[in-house]
Amino acid sequence: MPATPTQGHVVVAPDKFKGTLEGAEVAARLAAGIRRAAPGVEIRELPVADGGEGTLAAALAAGFTRVAAKVAGPTGLPVDAAIALRGDTAVVELAQSSGLARLPGGRTAPLGAGSYGVGQLIARAASLGAKRVVLGLGGSACTDGGAGMVQALGVGLYDADGTELPPGGGALRRLDRLDLGALADGLTGVEIVVACDVDNPLLGARGATAVYGPQKGADADDLVILEEGLTRFADVVRDATGRDFRDAPGAGAAGGVGFAALALLGATMRPGIELLLELLGFDEAVRGARLVVTGEGCLDAQTLHGKAPAGVAAAATRAGVRVAAVAGRLELSEDQWRAAGFVAAYALTDLAEEPGDSMTKAAELAEVAGERLAAELLAS
């Protein structure tokens, strides 16, 4: 029997299911399933993100306007990217320009990949009148410390011969001096807020190179070169500015882009999901709700450390609203997901008839999950 909805709406606020569904499609499929089991219920779809890939899509789904921009990709070749704009606030997603998915042919370039396109997107936002730029970090293909980003914004990086450095972290060992003279051009009065869900410093065993370099194709020799380059960059930036951000939490995010944002752009850094929920108007959406549904591709130990579903659960709990999770895979025990604030958790793998269906039939199974949770949680 279909559930008979009572008062209160349902907020459907999932992150993407990486490799299968974007957040907006997850939300739409869950909503479709809920409506089948509870035809009269009001549903508000609000896909979310934690600052990484999917941040731009979440902003667009929440009513921001898409503005196209052709910028440099991680290897310098032009790519079609976009920013999201609403009023004087812009959302810039690093992965749009400098993400792993933007590498030509998927071939990594650990020493040569750079973040120049990120700076171009920030400049584009400022040129359109943005006074607040939310910079989402995640999925980076580069380990250049954000050097390319600040070069695109007017910073000169020169070697001892006065030659400007080429793109990529591999060149930073030759850095001799910075020219910050043109940095303020176009960024005066613009606040940069970094949405970040990692707390890695720039250097060392937990730094950008050691932790994330291998994911970007760096071998043992590359790692030495990149670490030396980032160390040199941090030293020169310290000497030029009188401030040292190499040990700041999040400085190692996105191959060190977090460092340049803090040290040279005067950025503030906030937990990604916290900032995105604020930006997307989650508190308003959840007011008066009877249930929130969130989720991501895999609900696991990482979820509990600042990922989107945990942030949604915390915000919903503060508002006194029950929250359920739907995931492609569920790797938390019931005690763990209940401790995180969820009243129920559903995995597509448990609903699939055949192994692999949770990936190939994710959309259909998300609808089944929506139908099941509605029958179980909205019946009274």
Short mmCIF file of C-alpha atoms in Angstrom, two decimals:
data_model
loop_
_atom_site.label_atom_id
_atom_site.label_comp_id
_atom_site.label_asym_id
_atom_site.label_seq_id
_atom_site.Cartn_x
_atom_site.Cartn_y
_atom_site.Cartn_z
CA MET A 1 0.00 0.00 0.00
CA PRO A 2 1.32 3.46 -0.80
CA ALA A 3 2.31 5.54 2.19
CA THR A 4 -0.09 8.28 3.15
CA PRO A 5 1.92 11.46 3.63
CA THR A 6 1.15 13.74 6.53
CA GLN A 7 2.46 17.25 7.04
CA GLY A 8 5.91 18.42 6.09
CA HIS A 9 7.92 18.16 2.90
CA VAL A 10 10.89 16.01 2.01
CA VAL A 11 14.28 17.49 1.09
CA VAL A 12 16.32 15.31 -1.27
CA ALA A 13 19.93 16.47 -0.98
CA PRO A 14 22.42 13.89 -2.31
CA ASP A 15 25.95 14.32 -3.59
CA LYS A 16 26.93 12.71 -6.89
CA PHE A 17 27.39 8.94 -7.16
CA LYS A 18 30.87 9.22 -8.63
CA GLY A 19 31.26 7.34 -11.89
CA THR A 20 27.54 6.75 -12.33
CA LEU A 21 25.19 9.67 -11.59
CA GLU A 22 25.50 13.41 -11.07
CA GLY A 23 23.92 14.80 -7.92
CA ALA A 24 20.96 16.32 -9.78
CA GLU A 25 20.10 12.97 -11.37
CA VAL A 26 20.40 11.14 -8.05
CA ALA A 27 17.99 13.68 -6.55
CA ALA A 28 15.55 13.34 -9.45
CA ARG A 29 15.55 9.53 -9.31
CA LEU A 30 15.13 9.40 -5.54
CA ALA A 31 12.30 11.92 -5.79
CA ALA A 32 10.58 9.83 -8.47
CA GLY A 33 10.67 6.77 -6.25
CA ILE A 34 9.38 8.68 -3.25
CA ARG A 35 6.46 10.01 -5.27
CA ARG A 36 5.47 6.50 -6.32
CA ALA A 37 5.18 5.40 -2.70
CA ALA A 38 3.85 8.72 -1.37
CA PRO A 39 2.10 10.47 -4.28
CA GLY A 40 0.99 13.55 -2.37
CA VAL A 41 4.25 14.43 -0.66
CA GLU A 42 5.98 17.72 -1.46
CA ILE A 43 9.60 17.17 -2.46
CA ARG A 44 12.36 19.75 -2.75
CA GLU A 45 15.38 18.60 -4.72
CA LEU A 46 18.63 20.18 -3.58
CA PRO A 47 21.70 18.28 -4.81
CA VAL A 48 24.79 19.14 -2.77
CA ALA A 49 28.58 18.90 -2.98
CA ASP A 50 31.49 19.22 -0.59
CA GLY A 51 33.64 21.60 -2.62
CA GLY A 52 35.10 19.04 -5.02
CA GLU A 53 33.77 17.83 -8.35
CA GLY A 54 30.05 18.49 -8.59
CA THR A 55 30.22 21.85 -6.80
CA LEU A 56 29.40 23.80 -9.96
CA ALA A 57 26.49 21.49 -10.81
CA ALA A 58 25.08 21.87 -7.29
CA ALA A 59 25.22 25.65 -7.55
CA LEU A 60 23.48 25.60 -10.93
CA ALA A 61 20.75 23.30 -9.60
CA ALA A 62 20.21 25.79 -6.76
CA GLY A 63 19.53 28.63 -9.19
CA PHE A 64 22.93 30.07 -10.05
CA THR A 65 23.48 31.08 -13.68
CA ARG A 66 26.01 29.24 -15.81
CA VAL A 67 28.62 31.42 -17.49
CA ALA A 68 30.81 29.70 -20.08
CA ALA A 69 34.55 30.33 -20.23
CA LYS A 70 37.30 28.94 -22.42
CA VAL A 71 40.45 28.61 -20.32
CA ALA A 72 43.72 26.71 -20.14
CA GLY A 73 43.43 23.07 -19.16
CA PRO A 74 46.00 21.36 -16.95
CA THR A 75 48.49 20.95 -19.81
CA GLY A 76 47.82 24.36 -21.31
CA LEU A 77 45.48 23.24 -24.08
CA PRO A 78 42.20 25.20 -24.09
CA VAL A 79 39.14 23.61 -22.47
CA ASP A 80 35.50 24.66 -22.29
CA ALA A 81 34.67 25.38 -18.67
CA ALA A 82 32.13 27.44 -16.72
CA ILE A 83 31.51 29.33 -13.53
CA ALA A 84 28.25 29.79 -11.63
CA LEU A 85 27.02 33.30 -10.81
CA ARG A 86 24.22 34.65 -8.65
CA GLY A 87 24.21 38.31 -7.71
CA ASP A 88 27.73 39.21 -6.62
CA THR A 89 28.66 35.62 -5.66
CA ALA A 90 30.47 33.28 -8.04
CA VAL A 91 31.32 29.61 -7.73
CA VAL A 92 34.54 28.38 -9.33
CA GLU A 93 35.24 24.64 -9.43
CA LEU A 94 38.92 23.80 -9.91
CA ALA A 95 38.12 20.52 -11.65
CA GLN A 96 36.44 22.47 -14.46
CA SER A 97 39.81 23.68 -15.69
CA SER A 98 42.57 21.76 -13.94
CA GLY A 99 40.98 18.46 -13.02
CA LEU A 100 42.19 14.96 -13.81
CA ALA A 101 39.25 14.57 -16.17
CA ARG A 102 40.63 17.46 -18.26
CA LEU A 103 43.92 15.73 -19.09
CA PRO A 104 44.15 15.12 -22.86
CA GLY A 105 43.62 11.43 -23.48
CA GLY A 106 43.65 10.84 -19.73
CA ARG A 107 47.48 10.94 -19.76
CA THR A 108 48.87 12.31 -16.51
CA ALA A 109 51.48 15.07 -16.50
CA PRO A 110 52.78 15.14 -12.93
CA LEU A 111 55.58 17.67 -13.51
CA GLY A 112 53.97 19.83 -16.19
CA ALA A 113 50.30 20.05 -15.20
CA GLY A 114 49.30 23.43 -13.82
CA SER A 115 46.48 25.49 -12.35
CA TYR A 116 46.55 28.48 -14.73
CA GLY A 117 42.94 27.90 -15.80
CA VAL A 118 41.74 28.24 -12.22
CA GLY A 119 43.12 31.77 -12.10
CA GLN A 120 41.46 32.54 -15.41
CA LEU A 121 38.10 31.42 -14.01
CA ILE A 122 38.57 33.61 -10.92
CA ALA A 123 39.46 36.54 -13.17
CA ARG A 124 36.36 35.88 -15.27
CA ALA A 125 34.19 35.93 -12.16
CA ALA A 126 35.71 39.21 -11.00
CA SER A 127 35.22 40.77 -14.43
CA LEU A 128 31.51 39.98 -14.16
CA GLY A 129 31.24 41.89 -10.89
CA ALA A 130 31.62 39.07 -8.39
CA LYS A 131 32.64 40.34 -4.97
CA ARG A 132 32.74 36.89 -3.39
CA VAL A 133 34.27 33.90 -5.15
CA VAL A 134 33.74 30.45 -3.68
CA LEU A 135 36.59 28.26 -4.89
CA GLY A 136 35.89 24.53 -4.77
CA LEU A 137 39.01 22.37 -4.61
CA GLY A 138 39.16 18.71 -5.56
CA GLY A 139 40.05 16.39 -8.41
CA SER A 140 43.21 18.32 -9.30
CA ALA A 141 45.62 17.04 -11.96
CA CYS A 142 48.48 19.31 -10.84
CA THR A 143 50.98 19.70 -8.01
CA ASP A 144 52.11 23.27 -8.68
CA GLY A 145 51.22 24.87 -5.36
CA GLY A 146 48.73 27.13 -7.13
CA ALA A 147 51.59 28.86 -8.96
CA GLY A 148 49.73 28.74 -12.26
CA MET A 149 46.59 30.14 -10.66
CA VAL A 150 48.37 33.22 -9.35
CA GLN A 151 50.30 33.67 -12.61
CA ALA A 152 46.96 33.98 -14.38
CA LEU A 153 46.03 36.67 -11.85
CA GLY A 154 49.12 38.77 -12.47
CA VAL A 155 51.90 37.32 -10.31
CA GLY A 156 55.29 36.98 -12.01
CA LEU A 157 57.40 33.90 -11.15
CA TYR A 158 61.01 34.28 -12.32
CA ASP A 159 64.19 32.25 -12.22
CA ALA A 160 67.64 33.67 -11.45
CA ASP A 161 68.05 34.81 -15.09
CA GLY A 162 64.81 36.77 -15.01
CA THR A 163 62.96 34.27 -17.19
CA GLU A 164 59.36 33.56 -16.25
CA LEU A 165 58.80 29.98 -15.17
CA PRO A 166 56.82 27.62 -17.40
CA PRO A 167 53.73 25.84 -16.05
CA GLY A 168 53.86 22.92 -13.65
CA GLY A 169 55.34 22.00 -10.31
CA GLY A 170 58.45 20.60 -11.95
CA ALA A 171 59.72 24.11 -12.71
CA LEU A 172 59.33 25.53 -9.20
CA ARG A 173 62.79 24.37 -8.06
CA ARG A 174 64.20 27.15 -10.27
CA LEU A 175 62.07 29.90 -8.72
CA ASP A 176 64.14 32.88 -7.61
CA ARG A 177 61.67 35.71 -7.04
CA LEU A 178 58.05 36.82 -7.26
CA ASP A 179 56.58 39.99 -8.73
CA LEU A 180 53.31 40.69 -6.94
CA GLY A 181 52.77 44.09 -8.51
CA ALA A 182 49.86 43.22 -10.78
CA LEU A 183 48.08 40.83 -8.41
CA ALA A 184 45.60 43.40 -7.13
CA ASP A 185 44.52 44.35 -10.64
CA GLY A 186 40.98 43.06 -11.04
CA LEU A 187 40.79 41.49 -7.56
CA THR A 188 40.40 44.61 -5.44
CA GLY A 189 37.41 44.14 -3.15
CA VAL A 190 36.97 40.48 -4.13
CA GLU A 191 36.73 37.98 -1.27
CA ILE A 192 38.01 34.46 -1.99
CA VAL A 193 36.53 31.67 0.11
CA VAL A 194 37.95 28.18 -0.35
CA ALA A 195 35.62 25.21 0.05
CA CYS A 196 37.86 22.37 1.14
CA ASP A 197 37.35 19.03 2.87
CA VAL A 198 40.99 18.13 3.58
CA ASP A 199 43.39 19.49 6.19
CA ASN A 200 46.73 18.47 4.66
CA PRO A 201 49.65 20.91 4.95
CA LEU A 202 51.65 21.83 1.87
CA LEU A 203 54.78 19.78 2.62
CA GLY A 204 55.94 16.63 4.34
CA ALA A 205 54.50 13.17 4.85
CA ARG A 206 50.92 14.48 4.82
CA GLY A 207 51.57 17.12 2.19
CA ALA A 208 50.37 17.67 -1.35
CA THR A 209 53.17 15.70 -2.99
CA ALA A 210 53.41 12.68 -0.69
CA VAL A 211 49.69 12.05 -0.33
CA TYR A 212 48.28 13.04 -3.70
CA GLY A 213 51.24 13.06 -6.10
CA PRO A 214 51.04 9.33 -6.92
CA GLN A 215 47.36 9.71 -7.84
CA LYS A 216 48.47 12.24 -10.46
CA GLY A 217 51.05 9.96 -12.05
CA ALA A 218 54.15 10.98 -10.10
CA ASP A 219 56.83 8.30 -9.69
CA ALA A 220 59.52 8.31 -6.98
CA ASP A 221 61.80 10.72 -8.88
CA ASP A 222 58.89 13.04 -9.69
CA LEU A 223 57.91 13.16 -6.03
CA VAL A 224 61.35 14.41 -5.05
CA ILE A 225 61.25 17.12 -7.73
CA LEU A 226 57.75 18.24 -6.78
CA GLU A 227 58.49 18.37 -3.04
CA GLU A 228 61.62 20.42 -3.66
CA GLY A 229 59.66 22.74 -5.94
CA LEU A 230 56.87 23.30 -3.44
CA THR A 231 59.41 23.90 -0.69
CA ARG A 232 61.15 26.52 -2.83
CA PHE A 233 57.81 28.13 -3.68
CA ALA A 234 56.87 28.33 0.01
CA ASP A 235 60.24 29.87 0.89
CA VAL A 236 60.03 32.53 -1.83
CA VAL A 237 56.41 33.38 -0.98
CA ARG A 238 57.39 33.74 2.69
CA ASP A 239 60.25 36.04 1.82
CA ALA A 240 58.02 38.16 -0.46
CA THR A 241 55.05 38.46 1.88
CA GLY A 242 56.43 37.99 5.38
CA ARG A 243 53.84 35.28 6.03
CA ASP A 244 54.22 31.52 5.99
CA PHE A 245 51.22 29.32 5.22
CA ARG A 246 52.96 26.04 4.39
CA ASP A 247 51.70 24.37 7.56
CA ALA A 248 48.17 25.75 7.40
CA PRO A 249 45.43 23.08 7.34
CA GLY A 250 44.27 22.73 3.75
CA ALA A 251 47.41 24.28 2.23
CA GLY A 252 48.09 20.95 0.52
CA ALA A 253 44.64 20.73 -1.03
CA ALA A 254 44.48 20.32 -4.82
CA GLY A 255 48.22 19.99 -5.26
CA GLY A 256 48.89 23.06 -3.13
CA VAL A 257 46.35 25.40 -4.71
CA GLY A 258 45.07 25.86 -1.17
CA PHE A 259 48.47 27.28 -0.21
CA ALA A 260 48.54 29.94 -2.93
CA ALA A 261 44.94 30.90 -2.20
CA LEU A 262 45.76 31.46 1.47
CA ALA A 263 49.20 33.00 1.06
CA LEU A 264 48.73 35.20 -2.02
CA LEU A 265 44.99 35.71 -2.51
CA GLY A 266 44.18 36.31 1.15
CA ALA A 267 41.56 33.57 1.02
CA THR A 268 39.70 32.13 3.96
CA MET A 269 39.11 28.40 4.11
CA ARG A 270 35.96 26.66 5.28
CA PRO A 271 34.77 23.05 5.35
CA GLY A 272 33.36 22.39 1.90
CA ILE A 273 29.98 20.94 2.81
CA GLU A 274 29.36 23.60 5.47
CA LEU A 275 30.02 26.38 2.99
CA LEU A 276 28.03 24.75 0.19
CA LEU A 277 24.98 24.12 2.37
CA GLU A 278 25.02 27.79 3.32
CA LEU A 279 25.41 28.82 -0.31
CA LEU A 280 22.61 26.53 -1.47
CA GLY A 281 20.15 27.71 1.19
CA PHE A 282 19.87 24.36 2.96
CA ASP A 283 18.67 25.78 6.29
CA GLU A 284 15.74 27.46 4.56
CA ALA A 285 14.94 24.36 2.51
CA VAL A 286 14.87 22.09 5.57
CA ARG A 287 12.66 24.36 7.66
CA GLY A 288 9.38 22.55 8.28
CA ALA A 289 10.57 19.34 6.60
CA ARG A 290 9.66 15.91 7.90
CA LEU A 291 12.56 14.07 6.27
CA VAL A 292 15.89 14.75 4.55
CA VAL A 293 17.40 12.20 2.16
CA THR A 294 21.09 12.41 1.28
CA GLY A 295 23.77 10.08 -0.01
CA GLU A 296 26.82 9.47 -2.19
CA GLY A 297 28.45 6.68 -4.16
CA CYS A 298 29.98 4.98 -1.15
CA LEU A 299 29.04 5.57 2.48
CA ASP A 300 32.24 4.67 4.33
CA ALA A 301 34.69 5.88 6.95
CA GLN A 302 35.64 8.88 4.80
CA THR A 303 32.01 9.99 4.83
CA LEU A 304 32.29 10.63 8.55
CA HIS A 305 35.15 13.10 8.09
CA GLY A 306 33.57 16.08 6.37
CA LYS A 307 32.01 14.51 3.29
CA ALA A 308 28.67 15.78 2.04
CA PRO A 309 26.25 13.22 3.59
CA ALA A 310 27.72 13.68 7.07
CA GLY A 311 27.42 17.45 6.72
CA VAL A 312 23.81 17.16 5.58
CA ALA A 313 23.04 14.81 8.47
CA ALA A 314 24.56 17.22 10.99
CA ALA A 315 22.63 20.20 9.58
CA ALA A 316 19.35 18.27 9.44
CA THR A 317 19.81 17.02 13.00
CA ARG A 318 20.42 20.57 14.22
CA ALA A 319 17.12 21.51 12.58
CA GLY A 320 15.36 18.62 14.34
CA VAL A 321 14.63 16.75 11.09
CA ARG A 322 15.20 13.04 10.48
CA VAL A 323 17.72 12.15 7.80
CA ALA A 324 18.16 8.98 5.76
CA ALA A 325 21.01 7.97 3.47
CA VAL A 326 21.11 6.21 0.10
CA ALA A 327 24.46 5.04 -1.29
CA GLY A 328 25.78 2.88 -4.07
CA ARG A 329 27.66 0.88 -1.45
CA LEU A 330 27.31 0.90 2.31
CA GLU A 331 30.52 0.15 4.18
CA LEU A 332 29.53 1.51 7.59
CA SER A 333 28.04 -0.65 10.30
CA GLU A 334 24.57 0.22 11.54
CA ASP A 335 26.09 1.53 14.76
CA GLN A 336 28.34 3.83 12.72
CA TRP A 337 25.69 5.30 10.47
CA ARG A 338 23.27 5.73 13.33
CA ALA A 339 25.95 7.52 15.34
CA ALA A 340 26.39 9.86 12.37
CA GLY A 341 22.73 10.86 12.67
CA PHE A 342 21.00 8.70 10.06
CA VAL A 343 17.72 6.99 10.95
CA ALA A 344 18.01 4.62 7.97
CA ALA A 345 20.54 3.74 5.29
CA TYR A 346 19.97 2.03 1.94
CA ALA A 347 22.55 0.60 -0.47
CA LEU A 348 21.97 0.05 -4.18
CA THR A 349 24.07 -3.11 -3.92
CA ASP A 350 21.41 -4.57 -1.60
CA LEU A 351 18.67 -3.78 -4.12
CA ALA A 352 20.51 -5.11 -7.19
CA GLU A 353 19.57 -8.46 -8.68
CA GLU A 354 22.99 -9.06 -10.26
CA PRO A 355 26.53 -8.04 -9.30
CA GLY A 356 27.39 -4.86 -11.12
CA ASP A 357 23.78 -3.66 -11.40
CA SER A 358 24.45 -1.04 -8.75
CA MET A 359 26.68 0.68 -11.30
CA THR A 360 25.00 -0.10 -14.62
CA LYS A 361 21.46 0.35 -13.31
CA ALA A 362 22.14 2.98 -10.67
CA ALA A 363 19.37 5.31 -11.86
CA GLU A 364 16.66 2.66 -11.72
CA LEU A 365 17.88 1.36 -8.37
CA ALA A 366 17.91 4.87 -6.91
CA GLU A 367 14.20 5.08 -7.72
CA VAL A 368 13.66 1.74 -5.98
CA ALA A 369 15.54 3.05 -2.95
CA GLY A 370 13.38 6.18 -2.92
CA GLU A 371 10.24 4.09 -3.07
CA ARG A 372 11.39 1.81 -0.28
CA LEU A 373 12.45 4.57 2.09
CA ALA A 374 9.21 6.43 1.50
CA ALA A 375 7.18 3.32 2.32
CA GLU A 376 9.17 2.78 5.49
CA LEU A 377 9.71 6.35 6.71
CA LEU A 378 6.72 8.35 5.45
CA ALA A 379 3.94 5.96 6.36
CA SER A 380 2.97 7.89 9.44
#
